[in-house]
Short mmCIF file of C-alpha atoms and ligand atoms in Angstrom, two decimals:
data_model
loop_
_atom_site.label_atom_id
_atom_site.label_comp_id
_atom_site.label_asym_id
_atom_site.label_seq_id
_atom_site.Cartn_x
_atom_site.Cartn_y
_atom_site.Cartn_z
CA MET A 29 -3.44 -29.33 -12.52
CA LEU A 30 -5.94 -26.74 -11.26
CA ASP A 31 -4.41 -27.07 -7.80
CA VAL A 32 -0.99 -26.12 -9.23
CA LEU A 33 -2.53 -23.25 -11.21
CA PHE A 34 -4.33 -21.84 -8.15
CA LYS A 35 -1.22 -22.10 -5.98
CA ARG A 36 1.27 -20.60 -8.44
CA ARG A 37 2.11 -17.04 -7.49
CA SER A 38 5.06 -14.89 -8.50
CA ILE A 39 7.67 -15.47 -5.79
CA ARG A 40 10.44 -12.88 -5.54
CA LYS A 41 12.03 -13.82 -2.20
CA TYR A 42 13.99 -17.04 -1.93
CA GLN A 43 15.62 -19.13 0.80
CA ASP A 44 19.39 -19.34 0.73
CA LYS A 45 19.17 -23.00 -0.23
CA PRO A 46 20.28 -24.70 -3.45
CA ILE A 47 17.86 -26.69 -5.58
CA GLU A 48 18.69 -30.41 -5.59
CA SER A 49 20.17 -31.73 -8.84
CA GLY A 50 17.25 -34.21 -9.22
CA LYS A 51 14.81 -31.30 -9.21
CA ILE A 52 16.94 -29.35 -11.69
CA LYS A 53 16.80 -32.39 -13.98
CA GLU A 54 13.00 -32.40 -13.68
CA LEU A 55 12.85 -28.70 -14.57
CA ILE A 56 15.01 -29.35 -17.62
CA LYS A 57 12.78 -32.26 -18.72
CA ALA A 58 9.73 -30.00 -18.44
CA LEU A 59 11.41 -27.35 -20.59
CA LEU A 60 12.30 -29.89 -23.26
CA LEU A 61 8.73 -31.25 -23.27
CA SER A 62 7.32 -27.82 -24.18
CA PRO A 63 5.34 -27.85 -27.40
CA SER A 64 6.44 -25.59 -30.24
CA SER A 65 4.95 -24.56 -33.55
CA ARG A 66 5.63 -27.16 -36.24
CA ASP A 67 7.75 -28.88 -33.58
CA LYS A 68 10.65 -26.64 -34.58
CA LYS A 69 11.94 -26.20 -31.01
CA PRO A 70 13.61 -22.85 -31.71
CA TRP A 71 14.37 -22.37 -27.99
CA GLU A 72 17.49 -23.04 -25.96
CA PHE A 73 17.94 -22.68 -22.23
CA ILE A 74 20.81 -21.42 -20.10
CA VAL A 75 20.62 -22.64 -16.52
CA VAL A 76 22.53 -20.16 -14.35
CA ASP A 77 23.47 -21.01 -10.75
CA ASP A 78 26.66 -18.93 -10.49
CA ARG A 79 25.96 -16.25 -7.87
CA GLU A 80 28.11 -13.60 -9.57
CA LEU A 81 26.35 -14.17 -12.90
CA LEU A 82 22.95 -14.06 -11.18
CA LYS A 83 23.87 -10.69 -9.65
CA LYS A 84 24.85 -9.36 -13.07
CA LEU A 85 21.69 -10.76 -14.67
CA ALA A 86 19.68 -9.01 -11.94
CA THR A 87 20.76 -5.69 -13.48
CA SER A 88 19.63 -6.69 -16.99
CA LYS A 89 16.83 -4.13 -17.03
CA THR A 90 15.74 -1.07 -15.13
CA GLY A 91 13.97 -2.30 -11.96
CA SER A 92 11.84 -5.41 -11.54
CA ALA A 93 14.68 -7.94 -11.93
CA THR A 94 16.74 -7.15 -8.82
CA PHE A 95 15.33 -10.11 -6.86
CA LEU A 96 17.14 -12.48 -9.26
CA SER A 97 20.33 -11.91 -7.26
CA GLY A 98 18.77 -13.91 -4.38
CA ALA A 99 17.42 -16.79 -6.47
CA ALA A 100 18.98 -20.25 -6.53
CA LEU A 101 18.62 -20.39 -10.30
CA GLY A 102 17.92 -18.16 -13.23
CA ILE A 103 16.89 -19.96 -16.38
CA VAL A 104 17.46 -17.77 -19.41
CA ILE A 105 15.05 -18.61 -22.22
CA ILE A 106 16.41 -17.80 -25.65
CA ALA A 107 15.37 -18.74 -29.17
CA ASP A 108 16.72 -18.72 -32.70
CA SER A 109 14.44 -16.17 -34.32
CA GLN A 110 15.45 -17.44 -37.78
CA LYS A 111 14.22 -20.93 -37.02
CA SER A 112 10.65 -19.89 -36.37
CA ASP A 113 8.51 -16.79 -36.92
CA VAL A 114 6.65 -17.62 -33.71
CA TRP A 115 9.68 -17.99 -31.45
CA VAL A 116 8.07 -15.55 -28.99
CA GLU A 117 5.12 -17.86 -28.47
CA ASP A 118 7.33 -20.95 -28.27
CA SER A 119 9.64 -19.31 -25.72
CA SER A 120 6.70 -18.04 -23.67
CA ILE A 121 5.16 -21.49 -23.53
CA ALA A 122 8.47 -22.97 -22.30
CA SER A 123 8.69 -20.19 -19.69
CA ILE A 124 5.28 -20.89 -18.15
CA ILE A 125 5.70 -24.66 -18.32
CA LEU A 126 8.92 -24.21 -16.33
CA GLN A 127 7.08 -22.11 -13.73
CA LEU A 128 4.29 -24.69 -13.39
CA MET A 129 6.78 -27.55 -13.12
CA GLY A 130 8.60 -25.62 -10.40
CA GLU A 131 5.37 -25.03 -8.49
CA SER A 132 4.53 -28.74 -8.66
CA ILE A 133 7.82 -29.65 -6.90
CA GLY A 134 7.70 -26.97 -4.20
CA LEU A 135 9.72 -24.24 -5.91
CA GLY A 136 8.77 -20.58 -6.23
CA SER A 137 9.46 -18.63 -9.40
CA CYS A 138 8.95 -15.37 -11.18
CA TRP A 139 9.07 -14.42 -14.86
CA ILE A 140 11.46 -11.60 -15.72
CA GLN A 141 10.54 -10.05 -19.05
CA ILE A 142 13.57 -9.36 -21.25
CA ARG A 143 12.30 -9.01 -24.82
CA GLU A 144 11.38 -5.34 -25.49
CA ARG A 145 13.02 -4.24 -22.23
CA TRP A 146 16.05 -1.98 -21.74
CA HIS A 147 19.25 -1.98 -19.74
CA ASP A 148 20.28 1.15 -17.79
CA SER A 149 23.08 1.77 -20.30
CA GLY A 150 20.51 2.35 -23.05
CA GLN A 151 21.15 -0.94 -24.82
CA ARG A 152 18.53 -3.65 -25.12
CA ALA A 153 18.30 -5.90 -22.05
CA GLY A 154 18.67 -8.87 -24.41
CA ASP A 155 21.93 -7.49 -25.85
CA TYR A 156 23.36 -6.99 -22.36
CA ILE A 157 22.56 -10.64 -21.56
CA LYS A 158 23.92 -11.89 -24.89
CA THR A 159 27.27 -10.25 -24.15
CA LEU A 160 27.32 -11.48 -20.54
CA LEU A 161 26.52 -15.11 -21.40
CA ASN A 162 28.29 -15.36 -24.79
CA ILE A 163 25.05 -15.97 -26.66
CA PRO A 164 25.65 -15.85 -30.42
CA GLU A 165 23.48 -14.35 -33.16
CA PRO A 166 20.73 -15.01 -34.20
CA TYR A 167 19.44 -15.88 -30.73
CA GLN A 168 17.00 -13.57 -28.97
CA VAL A 169 16.32 -13.48 -25.24
CA GLU A 170 12.68 -13.78 -24.25
CA SER A 171 12.76 -14.10 -20.47
CA ILE A 172 14.60 -15.20 -17.38
CA ILE A 173 12.74 -17.38 -14.92
CA ALA A 174 14.03 -16.81 -11.39
CA MET A 175 13.58 -19.91 -9.23
CA GLY A 176 14.22 -21.06 -5.68
CA TYR A 177 12.67 -22.29 -2.47
CA PRO A 178 10.14 -19.61 -1.44
CA ALA A 179 10.93 -17.25 1.44
CA GLU A 180 7.56 -15.49 1.19
CA ASN A 181 4.05 -16.83 1.64
CA LYS A 182 1.53 -15.69 -0.89
CA PRO A 183 -2.08 -16.82 -0.76
CA PRO A 184 -3.24 -18.94 -3.69
CA HIS A 185 -5.49 -17.34 -6.29
CA ASN A 186 -9.07 -17.07 -5.15
CA GLU A 187 -11.75 -18.82 -7.16
CA SER A 188 -14.31 -16.10 -6.35
CA GLN A 189 -12.03 -13.47 -7.96
CA LEU A 190 -11.59 -15.17 -11.33
CA PRO A 191 -12.59 -12.69 -14.08
CA TYR A 192 -15.32 -14.77 -15.70
CA ASP A 193 -16.47 -11.66 -17.62
CA LYS A 194 -13.51 -12.28 -19.94
CA VAL A 195 -15.06 -15.51 -21.19
CA HIS A 196 -17.58 -15.48 -24.02
CA PHE A 197 -19.61 -18.30 -25.48
CA ASN A 198 -20.10 -18.61 -29.23
CA THR A 199 -20.06 -14.84 -29.85
CA PHE A 200 -18.36 -11.96 -28.04
CA GLY A 201 -20.41 -10.58 -25.17
CA LYS A 202 -22.53 -13.68 -24.66
CA ASP A 203 -22.58 -15.36 -21.27
CA ALA A 204 -23.11 -19.08 -20.87
C1 LIG B 4 4.94 -11.99 -19.68
C2 LIG B 4 5.21 -11.70 -18.22
C3 LIG B 4 6.21 -10.82 -17.89
C4 LIG B 4 6.50 -10.56 -16.54
N1 LIG B 4 7.57 -9.76 -16.23
C5 LIG B 4 7.88 -9.57 -14.92
C6 LIG B 4 9.07 -8.86 -14.58
O1 LIG B 4 9.83 -8.44 -15.45
N2 LIG B 4 9.34 -8.67 -13.26
C7 LIG B 4 8.51 -9.14 -12.27
O2 LIG B 4 8.81 -8.94 -11.09
N3 LIG B 4 7.38 -9.85 -12.57
C8 LIG B 4 7.07 -10.09 -13.86
N4 LIG B 4 5.96 -10.85 -14.19
C9 LIG B 4 5.09 -11.39 -13.12
C10 LIG B 4 3.74 -10.67 -13.09
O3 LIG B 4 3.90 -9.40 -12.54
C11 LIG B 4 2.76 -11.55 -12.29
O4 LIG B 4 2.61 -12.81 -12.93
C12 LIG B 4 1.39 -10.90 -12.15
O5 LIG B 4 1.46 -9.73 -11.37
C13 LIG B 4 0.35 -11.85 -11.51
O6 LIG B 4 0.79 -12.28 -10.23
P1 LIG B 4 0.97 -13.84 -9.92
O7 LIG B 4 2.05 -14.37 -10.84
O8 LIG B 4 1.37 -13.92 -8.47
O9 LIG B 4 -0.31 -14.54 -10.21
C14 LIG B 4 5.69 -11.14 -15.51
C15 LIG B 4 4.68 -12.04 -15.88
C16 LIG B 4 4.45 -12.34 -17.20
C17 LIG B 4 3.39 -13.35 -17.55
#
């Protein structure tokens, strides 16, 4: 597990190569195994592999999503906000579990934040996506996880740079 966590980096450049259906099934299993508060599973997932849709999703918000147009997949993570008051947490957990699953089977990924972000037109990024993908109310869009075979090499995280000063023992400010 630590090996996967050290190696996972945000990958924004992808090979022009589809992800095998067996691997997509594994990604979907990982999503559906995500824990949720009171086991309410308020999330749903839209797996997008249509290039034209990916290009349109890449314009969901101002900047920092453009690389999605070159990804093999974009997994849109949505949740029914009426099913759970902690849908943000549940959707975030599913998002990172998906990224870690991807890393463990040789795929690169990057989180694209949608909730609280804005489209160029002035509407919410989530509303733009809801119209594009026919997502009904009361669903909210948390994120899109871009995924594909990496076309960039990023070094793994470095153990010597972990911010241990953020960890406290028993009371705030106390080292081990
Ligand atoms: C909640 C969240 C939102 C993020 N949103 C974006 C985004 O919209 N666009 C993007 O390119 N990267 C996004 N990232 C990726 C971060 O920039 C990245 O994880 C961070 O810089 C650390 O780099 P690393 O993932 O390589 O460890 C997001 C990450 C998280 C956890």
